CSV table of C-alpha atoms and ligand atoms in Angstrom, one decimal:
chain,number,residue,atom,x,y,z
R,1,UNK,CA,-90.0,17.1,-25.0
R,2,UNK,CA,-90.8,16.3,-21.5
R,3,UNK,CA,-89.3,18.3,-18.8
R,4,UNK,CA,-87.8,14.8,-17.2
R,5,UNK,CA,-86.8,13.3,-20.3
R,6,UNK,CA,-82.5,13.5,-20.7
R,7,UNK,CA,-80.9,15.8,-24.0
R,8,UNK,CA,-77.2,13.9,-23.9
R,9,UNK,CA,-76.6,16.7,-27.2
R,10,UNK,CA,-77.6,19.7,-24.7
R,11,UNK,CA,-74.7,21.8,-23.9
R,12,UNK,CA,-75.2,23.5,-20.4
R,13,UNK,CA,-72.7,26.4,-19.5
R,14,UNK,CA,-71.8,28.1,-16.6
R,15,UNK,CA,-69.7,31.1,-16.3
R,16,UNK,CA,-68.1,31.6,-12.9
R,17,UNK,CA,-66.1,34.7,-11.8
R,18,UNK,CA,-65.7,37.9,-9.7
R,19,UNK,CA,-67.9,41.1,-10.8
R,20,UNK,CA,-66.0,43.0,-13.9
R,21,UNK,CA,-64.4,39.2,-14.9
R,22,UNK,CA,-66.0,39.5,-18.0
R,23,UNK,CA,-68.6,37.3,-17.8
R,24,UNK,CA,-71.2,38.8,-19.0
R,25,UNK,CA,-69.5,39.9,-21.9
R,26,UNK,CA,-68.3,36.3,-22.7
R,27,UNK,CA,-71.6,34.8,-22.2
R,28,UNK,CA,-73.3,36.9,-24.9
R,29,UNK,CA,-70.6,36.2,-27.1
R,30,UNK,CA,-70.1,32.2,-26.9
R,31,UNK,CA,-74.2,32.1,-26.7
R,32,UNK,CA,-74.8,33.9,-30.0
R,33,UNK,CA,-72.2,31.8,-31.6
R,34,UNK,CA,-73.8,28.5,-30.3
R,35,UNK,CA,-77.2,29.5,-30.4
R,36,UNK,CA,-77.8,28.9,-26.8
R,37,UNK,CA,-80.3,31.4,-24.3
R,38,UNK,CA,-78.0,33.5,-22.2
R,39,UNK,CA,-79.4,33.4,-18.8
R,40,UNK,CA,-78.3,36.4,-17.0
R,41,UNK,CA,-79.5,36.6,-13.3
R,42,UNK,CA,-78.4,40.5,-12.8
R,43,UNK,CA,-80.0,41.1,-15.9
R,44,UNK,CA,-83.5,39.2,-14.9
R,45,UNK,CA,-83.3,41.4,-11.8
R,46,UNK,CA,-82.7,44.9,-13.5
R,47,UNK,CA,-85.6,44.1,-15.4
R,48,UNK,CA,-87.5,43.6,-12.7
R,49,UNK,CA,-86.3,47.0,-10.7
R,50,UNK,CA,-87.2,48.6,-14.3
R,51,UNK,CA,-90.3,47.2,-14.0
R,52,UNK,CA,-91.0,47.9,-10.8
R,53,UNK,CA,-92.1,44.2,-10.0
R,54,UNK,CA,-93.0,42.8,-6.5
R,55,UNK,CA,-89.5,41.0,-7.1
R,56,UNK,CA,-87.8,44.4,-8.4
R,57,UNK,CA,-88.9,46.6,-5.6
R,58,UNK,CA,-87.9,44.1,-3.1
R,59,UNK,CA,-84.2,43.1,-4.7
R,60,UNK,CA,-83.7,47.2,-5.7
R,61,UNK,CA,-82.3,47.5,-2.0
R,62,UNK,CA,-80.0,44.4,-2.0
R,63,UNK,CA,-78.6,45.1,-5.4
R,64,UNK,CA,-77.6,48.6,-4.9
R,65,UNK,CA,-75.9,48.1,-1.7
R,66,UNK,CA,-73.9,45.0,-3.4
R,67,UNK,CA,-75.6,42.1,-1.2
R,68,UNK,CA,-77.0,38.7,-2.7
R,69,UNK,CA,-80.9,38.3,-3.1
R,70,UNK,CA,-81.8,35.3,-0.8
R,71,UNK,CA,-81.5,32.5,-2.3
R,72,UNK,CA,-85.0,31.0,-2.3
R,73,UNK,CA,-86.2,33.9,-4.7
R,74,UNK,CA,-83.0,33.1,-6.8
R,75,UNK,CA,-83.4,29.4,-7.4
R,76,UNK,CA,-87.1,30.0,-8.4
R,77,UNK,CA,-86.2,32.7,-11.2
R,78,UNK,CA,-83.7,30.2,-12.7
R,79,UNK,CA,-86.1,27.3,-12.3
R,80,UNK,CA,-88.9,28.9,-14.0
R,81,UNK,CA,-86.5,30.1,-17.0
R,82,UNK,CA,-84.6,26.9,-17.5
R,83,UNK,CA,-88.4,24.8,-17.9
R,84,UNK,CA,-88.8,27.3,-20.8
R,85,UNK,CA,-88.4,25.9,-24.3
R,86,UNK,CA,-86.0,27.6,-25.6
R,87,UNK,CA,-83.9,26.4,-22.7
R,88,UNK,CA,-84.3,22.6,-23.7
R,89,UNK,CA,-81.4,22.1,-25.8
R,90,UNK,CA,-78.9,24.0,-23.3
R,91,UNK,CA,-78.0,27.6,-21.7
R,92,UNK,CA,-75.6,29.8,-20.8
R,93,UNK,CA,-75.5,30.9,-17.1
R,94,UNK,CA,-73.8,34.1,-16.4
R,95,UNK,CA,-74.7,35.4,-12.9
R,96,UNK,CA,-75.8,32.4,-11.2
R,97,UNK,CA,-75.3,30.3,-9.1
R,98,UNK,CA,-73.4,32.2,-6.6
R,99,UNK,CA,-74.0,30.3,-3.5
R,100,UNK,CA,-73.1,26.8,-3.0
R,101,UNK,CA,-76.8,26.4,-1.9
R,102,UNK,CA,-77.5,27.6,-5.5
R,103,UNK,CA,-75.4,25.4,-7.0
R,104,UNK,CA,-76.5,22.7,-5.4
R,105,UNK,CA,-80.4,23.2,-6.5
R,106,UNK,CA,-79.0,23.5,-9.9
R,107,UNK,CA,-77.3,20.3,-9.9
R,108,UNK,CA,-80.6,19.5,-9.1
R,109,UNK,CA,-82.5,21.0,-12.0
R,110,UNK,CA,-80.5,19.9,-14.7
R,111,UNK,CA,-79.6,16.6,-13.7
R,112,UNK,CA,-80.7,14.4,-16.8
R,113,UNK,CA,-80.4,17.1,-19.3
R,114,UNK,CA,-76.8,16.7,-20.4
R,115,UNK,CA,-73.4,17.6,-19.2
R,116,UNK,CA,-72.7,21.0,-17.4
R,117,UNK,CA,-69.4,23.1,-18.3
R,118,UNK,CA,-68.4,25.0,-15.8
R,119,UNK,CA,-65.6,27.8,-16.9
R,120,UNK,CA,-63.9,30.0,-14.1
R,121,UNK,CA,-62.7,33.4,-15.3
R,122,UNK,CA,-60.1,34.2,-13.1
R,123,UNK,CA,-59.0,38.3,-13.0
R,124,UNK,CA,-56.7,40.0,-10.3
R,125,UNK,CA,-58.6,42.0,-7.7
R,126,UNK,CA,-57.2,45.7,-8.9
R,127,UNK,CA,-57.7,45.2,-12.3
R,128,UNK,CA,-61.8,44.5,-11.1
R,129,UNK,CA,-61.6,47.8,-9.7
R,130,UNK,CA,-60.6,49.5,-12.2
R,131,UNK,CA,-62.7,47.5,-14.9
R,132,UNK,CA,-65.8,48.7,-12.8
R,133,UNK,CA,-65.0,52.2,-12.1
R,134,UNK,CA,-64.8,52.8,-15.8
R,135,UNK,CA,-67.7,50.6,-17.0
R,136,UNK,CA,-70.5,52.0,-18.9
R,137,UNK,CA,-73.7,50.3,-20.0
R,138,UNK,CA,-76.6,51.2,-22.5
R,139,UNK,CA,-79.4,52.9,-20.0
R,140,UNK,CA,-82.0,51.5,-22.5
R,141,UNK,CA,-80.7,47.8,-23.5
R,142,UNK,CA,-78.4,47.3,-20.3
R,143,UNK,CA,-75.4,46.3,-22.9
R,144,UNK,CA,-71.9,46.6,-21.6
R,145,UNK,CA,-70.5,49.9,-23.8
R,146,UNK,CA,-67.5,48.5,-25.6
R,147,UNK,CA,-64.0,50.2,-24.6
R,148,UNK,CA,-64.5,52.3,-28.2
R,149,UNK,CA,-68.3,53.2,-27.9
R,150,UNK,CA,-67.7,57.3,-27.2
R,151,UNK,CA,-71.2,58.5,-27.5
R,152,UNK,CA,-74.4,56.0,-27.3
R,153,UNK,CA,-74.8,52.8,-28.0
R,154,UNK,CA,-73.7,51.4,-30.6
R,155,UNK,CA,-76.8,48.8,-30.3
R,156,UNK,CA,-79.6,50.7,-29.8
R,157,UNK,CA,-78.8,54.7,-29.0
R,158,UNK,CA,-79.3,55.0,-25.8
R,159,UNK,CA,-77.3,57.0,-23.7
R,160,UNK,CA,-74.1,55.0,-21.3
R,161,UNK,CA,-74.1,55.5,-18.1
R,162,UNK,CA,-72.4,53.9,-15.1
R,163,UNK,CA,-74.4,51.2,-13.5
R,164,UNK,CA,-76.1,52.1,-10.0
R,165,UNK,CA,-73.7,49.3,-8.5
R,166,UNK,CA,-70.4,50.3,-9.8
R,167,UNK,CA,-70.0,53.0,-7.4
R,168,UNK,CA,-66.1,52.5,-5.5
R,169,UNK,CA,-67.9,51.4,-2.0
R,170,UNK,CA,-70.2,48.9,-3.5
R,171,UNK,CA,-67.8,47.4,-6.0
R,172,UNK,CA,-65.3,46.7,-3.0
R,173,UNK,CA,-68.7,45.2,-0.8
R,174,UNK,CA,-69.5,43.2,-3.7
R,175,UNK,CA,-66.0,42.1,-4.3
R,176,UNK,CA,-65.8,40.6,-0.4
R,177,UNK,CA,-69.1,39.2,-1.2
R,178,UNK,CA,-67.8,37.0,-3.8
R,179,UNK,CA,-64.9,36.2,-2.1
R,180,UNK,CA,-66.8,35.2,0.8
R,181,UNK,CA,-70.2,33.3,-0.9
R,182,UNK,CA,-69.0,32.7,-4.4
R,183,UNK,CA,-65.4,32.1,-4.7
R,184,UNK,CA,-66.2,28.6,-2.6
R,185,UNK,CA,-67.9,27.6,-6.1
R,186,UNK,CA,-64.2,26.8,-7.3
R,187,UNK,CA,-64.1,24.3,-4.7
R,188,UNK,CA,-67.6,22.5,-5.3
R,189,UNK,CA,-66.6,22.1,-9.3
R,190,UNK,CA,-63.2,22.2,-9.9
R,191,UNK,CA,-62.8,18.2,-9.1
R,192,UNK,CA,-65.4,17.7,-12.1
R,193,UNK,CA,-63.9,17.0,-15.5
R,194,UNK,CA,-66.0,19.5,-16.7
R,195,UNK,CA,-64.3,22.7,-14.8
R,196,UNK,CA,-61.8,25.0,-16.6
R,197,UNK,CA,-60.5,28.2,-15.1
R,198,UNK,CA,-59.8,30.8,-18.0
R,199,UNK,CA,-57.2,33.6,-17.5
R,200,UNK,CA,-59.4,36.9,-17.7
R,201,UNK,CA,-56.7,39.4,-17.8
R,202,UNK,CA,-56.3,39.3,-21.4
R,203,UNK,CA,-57.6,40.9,-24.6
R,204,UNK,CA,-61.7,39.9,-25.0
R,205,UNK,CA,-61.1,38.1,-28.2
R,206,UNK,CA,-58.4,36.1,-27.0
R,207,UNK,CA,-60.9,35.1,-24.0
R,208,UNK,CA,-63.4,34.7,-25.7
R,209,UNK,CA,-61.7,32.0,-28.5
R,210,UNK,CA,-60.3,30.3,-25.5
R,211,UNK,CA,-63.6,30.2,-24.2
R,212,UNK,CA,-64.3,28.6,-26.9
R,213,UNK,CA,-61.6,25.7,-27.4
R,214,UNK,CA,-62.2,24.5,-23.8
R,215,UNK,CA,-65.9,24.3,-23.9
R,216,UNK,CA,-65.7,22.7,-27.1
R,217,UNK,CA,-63.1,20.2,-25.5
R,218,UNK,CA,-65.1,19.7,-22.1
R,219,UNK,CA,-67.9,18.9,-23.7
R,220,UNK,CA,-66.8,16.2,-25.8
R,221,UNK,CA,-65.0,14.6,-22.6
R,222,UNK,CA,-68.0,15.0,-20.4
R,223,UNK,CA,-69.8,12.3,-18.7
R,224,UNK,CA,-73.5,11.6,-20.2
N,1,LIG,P1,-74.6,40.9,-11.8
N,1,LIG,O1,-75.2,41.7,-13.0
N,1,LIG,O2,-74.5,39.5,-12.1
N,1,LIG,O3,-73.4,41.5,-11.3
N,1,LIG,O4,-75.7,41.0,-10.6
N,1,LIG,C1,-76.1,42.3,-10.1
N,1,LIG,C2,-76.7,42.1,-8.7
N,1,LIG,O5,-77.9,41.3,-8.8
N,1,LIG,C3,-75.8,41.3,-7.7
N,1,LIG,O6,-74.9,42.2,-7.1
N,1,LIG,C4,-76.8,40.8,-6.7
N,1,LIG,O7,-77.3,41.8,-5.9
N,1,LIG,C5,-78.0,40.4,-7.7
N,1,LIG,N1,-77.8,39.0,-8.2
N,1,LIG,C6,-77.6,38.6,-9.5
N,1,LIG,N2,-77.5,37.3,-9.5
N,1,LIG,C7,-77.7,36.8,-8.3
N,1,LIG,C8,-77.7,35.5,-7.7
N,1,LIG,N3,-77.5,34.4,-8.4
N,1,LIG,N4,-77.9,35.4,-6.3
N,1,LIG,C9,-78.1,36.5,-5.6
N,1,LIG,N5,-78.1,37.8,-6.1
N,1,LIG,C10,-77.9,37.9,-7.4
């Protein structure tokens, strides 16, 4: 299909929300179920670092002391991967945007390829703390560990360990970070039909089938 041509049936997805909402989590879940690409920006720029890229070395800085990567650098990963194929037929964000001048280059990007869902998922500040402080990921395949995964992953067997942002002092910079570039994203969608905030403080699975219902029912009621 050409990259200009409109996909009404696409089904675009954004997932907005502080660090340790869940989004990450709910993204992987709601894109396996709908067959959709999961677009994680954080994850993109782990790789990166892993990889010891011209990107990775430069963001490996930024990202452990809890700061945003500019912006430019940002909207030219998401370009490139949303003009992939797989991408055609629709995507789920998690990550990105975080800036209103993100945002607004998206808007951009997919305008013509279908409706975009935007879902909020809205969790009380010390209950982000504490999420973060005890969050372990897979070393190898950078999964979240699961509240019940004791020993390794339960994906691939690598070892969990705490992620090299989750320390207390830059959880609480990257908490005022989203507060101060990020939460304004509420305010640039939430007049749009297609905005939903979720309440985050509750059991995954009840999220995540909430999730669910309300981008099954924006979707339907979103403009073409
Ligand atoms: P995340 O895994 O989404 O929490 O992202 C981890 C880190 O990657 C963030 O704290 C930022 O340093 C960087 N990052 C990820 N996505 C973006 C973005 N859209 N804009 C700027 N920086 C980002």
């Amino acid at each position: 299909m050409e990259q200009s041509q409109g996909n009404a049936a696409a089904l675009n997805v954004i997932m907005l929300g502080p660090p340790g909402a869940g989004k990450g989590t709910q993204a992987e879940r709601f894109a396996r179920v709908r067959q959709l690409p999961k677009i994680s920006t954080g994850d993109i720029l782990r790789e990166a670092v892993q990889a010891e890229s011209d990107v990775g070395q430069a963001a490996k800085a930024t990202m452990s002391a809890g700061s945003l990567i500019g912006d430019d650098i940002m909207i030219g990963i998401v370009r490139e991967r949303l003009n992939r194929d797989d991408a055609r037929g629709g995507f789920v964000l998690d990550g990105f945007p975080r800036t209103v001048v993100q945002a607004a280059a998206l808007d951009q990007m997919i305008n013509g390829r279908g409706p975009l869902v935007v879902v909020d998922i809205v969790v009380p500040e010390d209950v982000l703390v504490r999420r973060l402080a005890t969050r372990r990921v897979c070393s190898k395949c950078g999964t979240n560990a699961a509240v019940e995964w004791t020993g390794a992953c339960q994906k691939c067997g690598g070892a969990l360990i705490a992620r090299m942002d989750d320390g207390v002092e830059t959880v609480l910079e990257r908490l005022k970070v989203y507060q101060r570039e990020t939460k304004p994203l509420v305010d640039y969608y939430s007049a749009r039909p297609t905005f939903r905030s979720i309440d985050g403080n509750q059991p995954p699975d009840v999220v995540t089938a909430q999730l669910d219902a309300a981008v099954t029912e924006l979707s339907r009621s979103a403009p073409l």
